[in-house]
XYZ file of C-alpha atoms in Angstrom:
593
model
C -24.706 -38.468 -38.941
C -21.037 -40.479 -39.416
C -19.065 -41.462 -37.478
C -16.651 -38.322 -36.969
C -19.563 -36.026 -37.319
C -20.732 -37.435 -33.738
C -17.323 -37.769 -32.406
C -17.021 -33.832 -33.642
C -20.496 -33.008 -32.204
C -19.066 -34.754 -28.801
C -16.027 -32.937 -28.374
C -17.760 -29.315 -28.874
C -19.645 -30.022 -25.828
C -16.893 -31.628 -24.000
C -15.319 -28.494 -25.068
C -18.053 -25.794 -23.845
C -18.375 -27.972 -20.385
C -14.291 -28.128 -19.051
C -14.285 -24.118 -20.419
C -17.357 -23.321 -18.087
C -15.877 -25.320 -15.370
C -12.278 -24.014 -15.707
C -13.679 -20.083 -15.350
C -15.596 -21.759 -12.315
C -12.746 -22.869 -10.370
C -11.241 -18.667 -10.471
C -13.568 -16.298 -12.198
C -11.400 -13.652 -11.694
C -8.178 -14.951 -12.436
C -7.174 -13.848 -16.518
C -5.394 -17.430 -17.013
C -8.546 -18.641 -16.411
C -11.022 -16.411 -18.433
C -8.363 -17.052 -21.631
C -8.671 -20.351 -21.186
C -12.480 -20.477 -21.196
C -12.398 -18.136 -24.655
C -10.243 -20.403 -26.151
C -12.317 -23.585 -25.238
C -15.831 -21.957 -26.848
C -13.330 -21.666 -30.169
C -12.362 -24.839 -30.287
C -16.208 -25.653 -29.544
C -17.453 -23.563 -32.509
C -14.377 -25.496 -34.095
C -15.685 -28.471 -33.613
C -19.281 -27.919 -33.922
C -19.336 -26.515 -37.068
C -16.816 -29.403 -38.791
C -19.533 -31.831 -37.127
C -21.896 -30.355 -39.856
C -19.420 -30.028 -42.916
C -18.787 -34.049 -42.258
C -22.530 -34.278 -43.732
C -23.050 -31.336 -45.673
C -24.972 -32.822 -48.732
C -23.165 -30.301 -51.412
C -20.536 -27.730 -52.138
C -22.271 -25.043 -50.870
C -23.309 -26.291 -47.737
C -19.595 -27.405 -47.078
C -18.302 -24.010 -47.536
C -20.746 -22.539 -45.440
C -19.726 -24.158 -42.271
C -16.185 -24.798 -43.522
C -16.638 -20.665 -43.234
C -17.962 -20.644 -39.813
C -15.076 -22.850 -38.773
C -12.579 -20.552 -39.668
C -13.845 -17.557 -36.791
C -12.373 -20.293 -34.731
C -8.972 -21.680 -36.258
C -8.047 -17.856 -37.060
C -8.945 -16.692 -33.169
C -7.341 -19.722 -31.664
C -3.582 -19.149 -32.402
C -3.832 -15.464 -30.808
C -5.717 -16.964 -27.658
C -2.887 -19.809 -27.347
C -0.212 -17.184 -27.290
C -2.202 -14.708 -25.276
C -2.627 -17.964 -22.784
C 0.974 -18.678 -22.792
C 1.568 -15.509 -22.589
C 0.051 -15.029 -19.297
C 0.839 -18.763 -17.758
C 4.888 -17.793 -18.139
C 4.311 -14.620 -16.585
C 6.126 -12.218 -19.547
C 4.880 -8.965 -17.359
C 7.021 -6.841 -19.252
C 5.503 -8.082 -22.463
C 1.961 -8.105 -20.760
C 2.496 -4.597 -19.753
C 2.030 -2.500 -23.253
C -0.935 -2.114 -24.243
C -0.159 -1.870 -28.147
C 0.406 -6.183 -27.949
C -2.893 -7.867 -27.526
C -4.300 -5.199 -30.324
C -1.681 -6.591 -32.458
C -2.002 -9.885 -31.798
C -5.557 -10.308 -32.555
C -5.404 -7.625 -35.209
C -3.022 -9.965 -37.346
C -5.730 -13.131 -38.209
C -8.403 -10.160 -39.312
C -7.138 -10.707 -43.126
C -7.323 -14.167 -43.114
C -10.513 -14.211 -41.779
C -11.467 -11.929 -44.007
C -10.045 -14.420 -46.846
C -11.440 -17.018 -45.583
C -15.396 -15.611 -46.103
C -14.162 -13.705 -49.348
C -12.395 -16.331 -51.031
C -10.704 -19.338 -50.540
C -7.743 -19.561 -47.916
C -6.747 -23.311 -46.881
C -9.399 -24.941 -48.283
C -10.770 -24.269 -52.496
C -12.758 -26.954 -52.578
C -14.273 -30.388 -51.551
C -14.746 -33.405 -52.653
C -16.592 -36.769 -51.685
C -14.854 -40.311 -51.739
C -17.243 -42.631 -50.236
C -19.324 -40.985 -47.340
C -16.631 -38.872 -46.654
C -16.219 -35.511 -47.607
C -12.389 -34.297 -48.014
C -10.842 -31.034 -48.741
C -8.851 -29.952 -51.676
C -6.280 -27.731 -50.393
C -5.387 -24.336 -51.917
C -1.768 -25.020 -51.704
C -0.423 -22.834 -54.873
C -1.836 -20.125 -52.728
C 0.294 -17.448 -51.222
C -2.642 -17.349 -48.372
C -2.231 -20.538 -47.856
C 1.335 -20.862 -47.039
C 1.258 -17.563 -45.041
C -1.329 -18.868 -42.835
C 0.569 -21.988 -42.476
C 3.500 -20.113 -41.545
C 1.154 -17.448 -39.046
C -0.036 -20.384 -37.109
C 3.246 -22.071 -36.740
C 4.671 -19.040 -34.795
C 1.714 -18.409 -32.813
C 1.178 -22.091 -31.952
C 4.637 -23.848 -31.630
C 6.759 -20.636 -30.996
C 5.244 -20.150 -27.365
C 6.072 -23.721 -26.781
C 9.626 -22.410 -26.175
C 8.242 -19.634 -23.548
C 6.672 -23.044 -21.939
C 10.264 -24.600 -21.581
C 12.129 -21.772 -20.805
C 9.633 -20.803 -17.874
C 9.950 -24.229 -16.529
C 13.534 -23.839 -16.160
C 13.050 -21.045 -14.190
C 10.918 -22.583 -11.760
C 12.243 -24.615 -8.452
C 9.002 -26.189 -7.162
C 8.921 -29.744 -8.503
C 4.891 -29.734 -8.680
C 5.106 -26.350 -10.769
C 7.965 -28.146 -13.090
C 5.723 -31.117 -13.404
C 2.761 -28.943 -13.967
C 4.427 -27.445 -16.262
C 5.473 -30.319 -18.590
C 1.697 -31.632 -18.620
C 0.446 -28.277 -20.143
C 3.725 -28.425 -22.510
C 2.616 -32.110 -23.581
C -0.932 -30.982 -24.149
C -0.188 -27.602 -25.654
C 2.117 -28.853 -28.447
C 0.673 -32.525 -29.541
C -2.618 -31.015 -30.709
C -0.348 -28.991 -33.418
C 1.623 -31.739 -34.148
C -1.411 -33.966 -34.838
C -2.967 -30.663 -36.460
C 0.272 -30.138 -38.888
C 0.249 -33.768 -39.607
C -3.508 -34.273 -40.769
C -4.560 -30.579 -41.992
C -1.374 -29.512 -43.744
C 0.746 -32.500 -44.845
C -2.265 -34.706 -45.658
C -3.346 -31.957 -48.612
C 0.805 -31.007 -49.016
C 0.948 -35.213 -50.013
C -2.198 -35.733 -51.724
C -3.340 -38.382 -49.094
C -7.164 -39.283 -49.028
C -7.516 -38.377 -45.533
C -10.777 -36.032 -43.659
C -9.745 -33.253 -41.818
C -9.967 -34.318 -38.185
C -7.028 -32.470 -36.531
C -9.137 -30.431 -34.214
C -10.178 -33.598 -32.501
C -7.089 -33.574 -31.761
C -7.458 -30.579 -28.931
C -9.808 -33.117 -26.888
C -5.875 -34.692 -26.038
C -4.740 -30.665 -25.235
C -8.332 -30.582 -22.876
C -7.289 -33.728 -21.472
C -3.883 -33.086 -20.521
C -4.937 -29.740 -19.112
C -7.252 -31.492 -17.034
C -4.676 -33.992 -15.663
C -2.927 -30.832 -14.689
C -5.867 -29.611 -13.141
C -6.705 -32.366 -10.780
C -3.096 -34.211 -10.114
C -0.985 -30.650 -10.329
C -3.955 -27.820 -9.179
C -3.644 -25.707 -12.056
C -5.206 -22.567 -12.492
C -7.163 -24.031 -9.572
C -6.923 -23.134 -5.378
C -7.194 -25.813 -3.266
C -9.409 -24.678 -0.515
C -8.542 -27.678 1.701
C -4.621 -27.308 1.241
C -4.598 -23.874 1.169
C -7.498 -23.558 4.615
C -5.232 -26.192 6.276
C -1.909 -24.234 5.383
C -3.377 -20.997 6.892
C -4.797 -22.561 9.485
C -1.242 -23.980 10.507
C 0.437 -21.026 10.179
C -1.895 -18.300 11.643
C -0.082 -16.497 14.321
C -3.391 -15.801 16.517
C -5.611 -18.371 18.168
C -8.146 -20.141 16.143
C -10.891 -22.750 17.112
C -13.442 -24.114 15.708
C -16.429 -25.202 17.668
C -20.084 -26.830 16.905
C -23.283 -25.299 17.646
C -23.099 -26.681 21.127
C -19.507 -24.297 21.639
C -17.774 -28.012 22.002
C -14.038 -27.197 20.182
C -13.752 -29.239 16.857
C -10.410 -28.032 15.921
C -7.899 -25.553 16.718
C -4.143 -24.455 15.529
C -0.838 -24.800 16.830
C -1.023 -21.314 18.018
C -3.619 -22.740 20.450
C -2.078 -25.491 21.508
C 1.776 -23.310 22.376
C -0.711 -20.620 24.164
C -3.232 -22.596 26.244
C -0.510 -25.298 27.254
C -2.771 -27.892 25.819
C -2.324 -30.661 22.653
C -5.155 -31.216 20.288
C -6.104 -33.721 21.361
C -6.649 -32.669 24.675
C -8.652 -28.923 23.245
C -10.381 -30.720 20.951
C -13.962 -32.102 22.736
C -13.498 -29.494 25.273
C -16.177 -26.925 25.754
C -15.253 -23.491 25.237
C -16.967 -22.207 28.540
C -13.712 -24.564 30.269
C -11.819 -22.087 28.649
C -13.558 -18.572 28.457
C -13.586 -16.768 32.107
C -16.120 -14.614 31.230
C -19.306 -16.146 31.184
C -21.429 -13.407 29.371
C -18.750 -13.815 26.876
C -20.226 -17.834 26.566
C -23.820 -16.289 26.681
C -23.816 -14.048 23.792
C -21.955 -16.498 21.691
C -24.904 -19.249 22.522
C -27.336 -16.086 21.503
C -25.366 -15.973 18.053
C -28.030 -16.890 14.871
C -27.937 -16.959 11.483
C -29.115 -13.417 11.291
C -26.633 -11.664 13.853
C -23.934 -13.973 12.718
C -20.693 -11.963 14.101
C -19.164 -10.739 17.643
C -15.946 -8.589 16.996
C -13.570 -6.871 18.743
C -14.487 -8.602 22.282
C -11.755 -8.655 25.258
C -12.061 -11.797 26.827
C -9.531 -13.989 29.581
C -8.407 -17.525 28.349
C -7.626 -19.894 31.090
C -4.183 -21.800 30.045
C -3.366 -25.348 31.496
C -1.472 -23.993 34.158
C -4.405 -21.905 35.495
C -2.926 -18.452 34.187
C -5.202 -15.875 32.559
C -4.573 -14.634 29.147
C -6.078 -11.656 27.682
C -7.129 -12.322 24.161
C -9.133 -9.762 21.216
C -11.732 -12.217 19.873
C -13.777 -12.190 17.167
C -16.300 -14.696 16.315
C -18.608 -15.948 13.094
C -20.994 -18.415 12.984
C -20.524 -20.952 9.682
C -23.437 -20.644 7.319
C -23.847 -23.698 4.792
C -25.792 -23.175 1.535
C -29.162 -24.168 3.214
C -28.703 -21.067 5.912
C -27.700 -23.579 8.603
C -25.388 -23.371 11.084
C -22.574 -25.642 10.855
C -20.983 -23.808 13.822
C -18.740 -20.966 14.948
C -15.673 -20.333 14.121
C -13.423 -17.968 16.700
C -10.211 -16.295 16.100
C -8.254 -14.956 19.230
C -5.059 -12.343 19.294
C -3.101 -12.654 22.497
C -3.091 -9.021 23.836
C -0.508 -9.632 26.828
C 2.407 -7.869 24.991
C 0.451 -5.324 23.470
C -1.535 -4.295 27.097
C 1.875 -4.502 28.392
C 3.026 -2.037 25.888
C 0.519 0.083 27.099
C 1.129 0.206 30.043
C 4.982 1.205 29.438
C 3.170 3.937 26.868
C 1.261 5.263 29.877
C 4.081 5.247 32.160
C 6.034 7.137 29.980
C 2.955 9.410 29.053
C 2.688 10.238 32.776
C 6.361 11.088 33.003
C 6.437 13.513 29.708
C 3.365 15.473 31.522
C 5.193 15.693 34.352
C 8.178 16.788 32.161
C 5.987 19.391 30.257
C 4.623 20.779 34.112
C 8.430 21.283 34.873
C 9.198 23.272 31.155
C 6.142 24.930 31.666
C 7.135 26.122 34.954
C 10.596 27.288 34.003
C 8.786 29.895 31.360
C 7.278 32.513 32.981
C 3.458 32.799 32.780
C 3.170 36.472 33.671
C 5.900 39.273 32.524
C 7.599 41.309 35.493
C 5.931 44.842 35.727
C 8.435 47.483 34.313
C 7.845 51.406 34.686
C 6.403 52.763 31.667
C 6.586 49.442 29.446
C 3.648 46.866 28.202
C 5.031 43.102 27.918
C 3.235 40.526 26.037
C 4.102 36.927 25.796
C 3.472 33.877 23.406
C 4.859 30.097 24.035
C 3.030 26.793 22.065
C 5.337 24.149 21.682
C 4.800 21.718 18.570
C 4.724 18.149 20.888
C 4.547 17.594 24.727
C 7.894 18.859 25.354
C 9.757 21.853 23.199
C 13.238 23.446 22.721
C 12.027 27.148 22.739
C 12.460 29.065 25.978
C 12.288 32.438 27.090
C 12.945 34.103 30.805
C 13.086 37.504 32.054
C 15.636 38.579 34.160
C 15.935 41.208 36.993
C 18.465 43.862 37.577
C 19.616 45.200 40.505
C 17.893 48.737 38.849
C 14.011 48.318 38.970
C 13.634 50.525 36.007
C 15.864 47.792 33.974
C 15.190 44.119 32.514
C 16.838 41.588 31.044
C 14.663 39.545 28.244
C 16.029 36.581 27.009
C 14.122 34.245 24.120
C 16.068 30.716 22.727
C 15.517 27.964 20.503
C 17.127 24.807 20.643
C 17.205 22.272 17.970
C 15.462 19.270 18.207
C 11.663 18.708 20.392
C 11.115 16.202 22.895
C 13.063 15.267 26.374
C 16.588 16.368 24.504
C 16.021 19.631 23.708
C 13.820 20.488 27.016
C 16.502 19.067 29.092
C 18.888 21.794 27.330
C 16.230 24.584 27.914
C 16.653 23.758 31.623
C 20.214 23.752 31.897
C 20.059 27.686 30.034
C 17.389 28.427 32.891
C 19.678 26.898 35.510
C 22.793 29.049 33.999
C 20.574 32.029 33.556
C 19.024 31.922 37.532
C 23.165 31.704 38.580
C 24.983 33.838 35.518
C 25.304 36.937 38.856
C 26.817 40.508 37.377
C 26.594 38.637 33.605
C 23.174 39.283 33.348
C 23.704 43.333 32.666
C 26.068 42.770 30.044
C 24.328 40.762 26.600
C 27.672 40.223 25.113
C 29.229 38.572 28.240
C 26.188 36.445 29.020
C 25.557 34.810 25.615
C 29.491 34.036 25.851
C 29.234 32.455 29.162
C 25.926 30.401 27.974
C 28.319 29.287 24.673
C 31.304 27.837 27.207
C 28.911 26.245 29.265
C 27.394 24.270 26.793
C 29.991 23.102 25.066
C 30.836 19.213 24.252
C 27.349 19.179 26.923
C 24.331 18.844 24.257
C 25.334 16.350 21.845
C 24.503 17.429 18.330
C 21.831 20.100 19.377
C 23.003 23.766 19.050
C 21.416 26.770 20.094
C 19.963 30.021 19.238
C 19.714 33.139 21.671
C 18.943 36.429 22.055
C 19.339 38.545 24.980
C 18.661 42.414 25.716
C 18.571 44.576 28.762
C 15.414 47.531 28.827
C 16.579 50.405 30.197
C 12.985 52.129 31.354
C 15.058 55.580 32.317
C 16.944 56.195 28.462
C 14.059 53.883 26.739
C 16.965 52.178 25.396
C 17.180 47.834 24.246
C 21.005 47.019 24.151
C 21.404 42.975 22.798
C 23.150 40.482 21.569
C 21.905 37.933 19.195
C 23.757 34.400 18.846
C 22.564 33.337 15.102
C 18.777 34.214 16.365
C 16.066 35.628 14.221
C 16.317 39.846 14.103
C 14.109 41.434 16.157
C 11.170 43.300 14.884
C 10.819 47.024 15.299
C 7.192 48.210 14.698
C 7.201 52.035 14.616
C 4.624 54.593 12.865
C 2.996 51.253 11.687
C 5.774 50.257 9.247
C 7.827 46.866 10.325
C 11.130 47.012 9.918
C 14.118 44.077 11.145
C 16.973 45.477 13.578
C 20.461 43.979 11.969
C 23.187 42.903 14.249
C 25.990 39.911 13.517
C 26.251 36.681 15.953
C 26.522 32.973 15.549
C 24.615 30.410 17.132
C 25.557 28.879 20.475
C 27.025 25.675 21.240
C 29.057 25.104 18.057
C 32.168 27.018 18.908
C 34.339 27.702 22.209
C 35.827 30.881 21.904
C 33.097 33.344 20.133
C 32.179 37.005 21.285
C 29.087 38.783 20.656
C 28.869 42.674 20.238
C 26.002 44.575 21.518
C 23.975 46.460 19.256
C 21.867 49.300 21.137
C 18.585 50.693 20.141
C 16.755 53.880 20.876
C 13.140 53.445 21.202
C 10.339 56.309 21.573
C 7.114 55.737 23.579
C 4.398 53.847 20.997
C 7.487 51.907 19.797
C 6.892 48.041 20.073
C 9.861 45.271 19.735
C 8.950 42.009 18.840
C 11.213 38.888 19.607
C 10.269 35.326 18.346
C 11.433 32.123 17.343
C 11.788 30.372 13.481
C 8.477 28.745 14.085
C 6.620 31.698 13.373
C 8.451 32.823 10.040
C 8.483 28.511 9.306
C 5.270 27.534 9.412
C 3.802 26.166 5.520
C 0.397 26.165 4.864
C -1.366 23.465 2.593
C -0.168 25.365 -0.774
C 2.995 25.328 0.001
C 2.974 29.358 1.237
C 5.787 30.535 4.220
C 3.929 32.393 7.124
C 7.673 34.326 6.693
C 6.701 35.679 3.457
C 3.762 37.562 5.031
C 5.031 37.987 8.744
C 5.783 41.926 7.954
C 2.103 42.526 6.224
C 0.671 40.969 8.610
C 1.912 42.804 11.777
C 1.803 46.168 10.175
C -2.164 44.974 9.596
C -1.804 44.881 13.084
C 0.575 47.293 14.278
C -2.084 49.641 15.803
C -2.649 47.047 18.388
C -1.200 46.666 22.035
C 1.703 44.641 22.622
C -0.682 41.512 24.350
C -3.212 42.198 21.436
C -0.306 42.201 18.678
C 0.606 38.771 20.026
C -2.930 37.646 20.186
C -3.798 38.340 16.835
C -0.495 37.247 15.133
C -1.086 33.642 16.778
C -4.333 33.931 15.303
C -3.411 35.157 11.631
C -0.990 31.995 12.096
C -3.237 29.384 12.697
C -6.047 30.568 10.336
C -3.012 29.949 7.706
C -2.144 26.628 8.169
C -6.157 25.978 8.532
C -6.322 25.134 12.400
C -4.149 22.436 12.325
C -1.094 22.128 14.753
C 1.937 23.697 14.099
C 5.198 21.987 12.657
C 7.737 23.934 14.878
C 7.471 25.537 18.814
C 6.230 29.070 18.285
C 7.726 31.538 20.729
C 6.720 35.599 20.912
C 7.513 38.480 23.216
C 6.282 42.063 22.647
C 7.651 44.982 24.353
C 5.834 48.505 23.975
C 7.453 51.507 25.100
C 4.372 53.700 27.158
């Protein structure tokens, strides 16, 4: 074995070693896997020229010379794929036709090089060396030369441009070493392989040594520059720095070894001063201390624990802590690490959150009490009811009224825009205007036109929709007004069927009047009165309750008024599968005995 068949023999291996190290330091990243394929080609590379050096004939020259070429066709698509990836083209990364293309385009020169003669047609031996006779009439040979002259020194200009697109002066310098080591292996290469042949010099084809310079530069950039490698220490260090919760580390006697600057602002104390302190100093609860001391290698972990730190100046903070004992590669503990979140603001959040909870349910006792829970008894008519608002607090209402006439009542049913405290303080100013509206209550037109005044410039951007009727018990009449509500429902003979009458909503203009619309009803009749929730209300395919509203209650329509309501609140949640309804849901039934 010569002299360049060892030096050959020696890089192959250098070669397969930094490639298996390189995937090492990031198996997952693709820089890094790219890398390590390209490495094992320039090892077969090598390898195999280590053996043409001292082939004893012709045959045994082409043979490895053969080999060889697996590697100097693969390696100019696994440079640009590398380059490729280092500079970050994501738009070019990002179709998936490329990389087929790219390593499609050596497969007939490959397949030249086993069927024929591509660079190479022959070789001859001056001395102990063995030299190649290039193929240089060729048309394969000059197309390869030009092939590998794009792939190699084209991406050399990706290299530059992405390094003058980068602001970090590590990443810039980075950059430049991979640049350096990248493009003086293809010099050297072009200088040897190509123009020692193109000028008839004597010379053995050595140029893939020169990659052991590429390999070196890359591992310059490696260990000065951290390419394609994460520094643990920097990076730990970094997060530890930065880490907005408390963090300390402590030895398998709970003495602190470190903490964070997070520590430090919180407790009150330097570094310094934490650091030799013992964590049961610091920890109130002394169970707490106990079941970290318990902590083993096999029930390494305590999460989610609610503990009180004592700060400098003797205050209590309440901290979520979760701790992990450090395993080394023996199964030893080297310690426990703990990581604290200060919980004052967040406990103080709560307790805002349950202050305000408290005063919603006291809220939703008031709305609920403003809604009547039983219906006023009414000669010879059934009354059902129906009220579920969508959160705590809703904007439909309903109230019935008396008249100065037992035999006559006065139903009203609302819906103002909006849920929450603004639209249920609305509701309570129409109760409040309803309890005083006097005489107005026995005419619908004049009350819903009184309610419209009122409210005007006093609810913001809500509006309002209303209906209101007056029973008459002795004609078995229902005179009303409707102000942009939903038409009521009259169910008679069991066929559904809307009652039409004209009136906007309330709240948007001052001067509006509403007619009254009267309807006869016969004994069996039923009227039903609701809000938009009901007709609203989507189911998980996209399907209105609306669209179904009149099937459903003529299903139904045999049913008593309360049992109407019943079931329609049932046919309504087994639609949208039990879950809770996106609007407030408001029914009355009347049903003429």
């Amino acid at each position: 074995m010569n002299l360049l068949s060892s030096i050959s023999f020696a890089s192959s291996m250098a070669f397969i070693f930094f490639g298996i190290y390189v995937l090492g330091l990031n198996r997952r990243a693709a820089l890094n896997r790219i890398f390590f394929s390209l490495s094992m080609a320039f090892a077969l590379w090598t390898f195999a020229y280590s053996f043409l050096y001292i082939a004893p004939d012709r045959d045994h020259a082409f043979f490895w010379y053969r080999l060889s070429s697996v590697a100097w066709c693969s390696t100019p698509p696994l440079a640009l794929h590398f380059v490729l990836i280092y500079t970050r083209r994501r738009r070019i990364l990002s179709k998936r036709w490329i990389f087929p293309l790219i390593y499609a385009i050596p497969l007939p020169f490959l397949w030249k090089s086993f069927t024929g003669y591509l660079i190479s047609r022959d070789f001859v031996r001056v001395g102990s060396l063995l030299l190649e006779v290039g193929d240089t009439p060729s048309p394969w040979y000059w197309g390869y030369l030009l092939w590998t002259f794009l792939f190699v020194f084209m991406p050399a200009i990706l290299i530059l441009r992405y390094r003058g697109s980068l602001t970090s002066r590590r990443l810039r310098k980075q950059a430049l070493v991979v640049l350096v080591a990248y493009i003086s292996p293809g010099i050297f290469i072009y200088l040897i392989n190509v123009m020692g042949p193109i000028l008839n010099l004597k010379l053995p084809v050595m140029g893939h040594l020169s990659y052991t310079l590429g390999i070196g530069g890359i591992a310059y950039a490696i260990s000065r520059y951290r390419f394609m490698k994460l520094s643990l220490s920097t990076a730990g260090d970094r997060i530890i720095t930065q880490m907005m919760d408390i963090l300390l580390f402590l030895d398998n006697d709970l003495v602190i070894q470190k903490t964070n600057r997070q520590a430090e602002e919180i407790l009150q104390y330097t570094e310094p001063e934490l650091r030799g302190m013992r964590l049961s100093s610091l920890v109130k609860e002394e169970a707490y201390v106990r079941m970290l001391e318990s902590l083993s290698t096999e029930q390494a972990m305590l999460q989610n624990e609610v503990v009180r730190l004592v700060s400098r100046s003797g205050g209590e903070i309440p901290v979520n802590v979760s701790a992990s004992v450090i395993i080394d590669d023996f199964g030893e503990s080297l310690g426990t690490v703990m990581v604290g979140h200060d919980i004052r603001d967040t406990l103080a959040l709560q307790e805002r959150n349950a202050a305000v909870e408290k005063e919603l349910r006291l809220a939703q006792q008031i709305q609920r009490g403003i809604i009547p829970s039983m219906p006023p008894a009414v000669p010879y008519l059934a009354i059902a009811s129906f009220y579920k608002p969508q959160t705590i607090l809703g904007g439909d209402f309903y109230d019935f009224l008396r008249m100065p006439d037992p035999g006559m009542l006065g139903i009203f049913i609302g819906d103002v825009t909006g849920h929450g405290v603004p639209a249920a303080l609305v509701t309570s100013m129409i109760k409040i205007l309803l309890e005083i509206s006097g005489e107005l209550r026995e005419e619908p037109g004049r009350l819903l036109e009184y309610i419209n005044r009122t409210v005007i410039g006093q609810i913001g951007d809500n509006f309002i929709t209303a209906l209101y009727g007056i029973y008459d018990s002795g004609t078995r009449s229902f005179s009303f007004s409707r102000g942009g509500h939903e038409h009521p429902l009259l169910i008679r003979d069991g066929v559904c069927s809307p009652v039409s009458s004209r009136g906007r909503m309330l709240g948007v203009e001052q001067e509006i009047t509403y007619e009254v619309t009267g309807l006869a009803l016969r004994p069996g009749d039923k009227l039903l009165l609701y809000t938009d929730g009901l007709l609203e209300e989507i189911n998980g395919f996209g399907e209105n309750f609306g669209d179904q509203l009149f099937q459903e209650i003529e299903q139904r329509a045999h049913l008593p008024a309360e049992g109407l309501v019943r079931s329609i609140h049932s046919a309504l949640q087994g639609f949208n599968g039990g879950m809770d309804f996106q609007d407030d849901v408001s029914m009355i039934c009347i049903q003429v005995l």
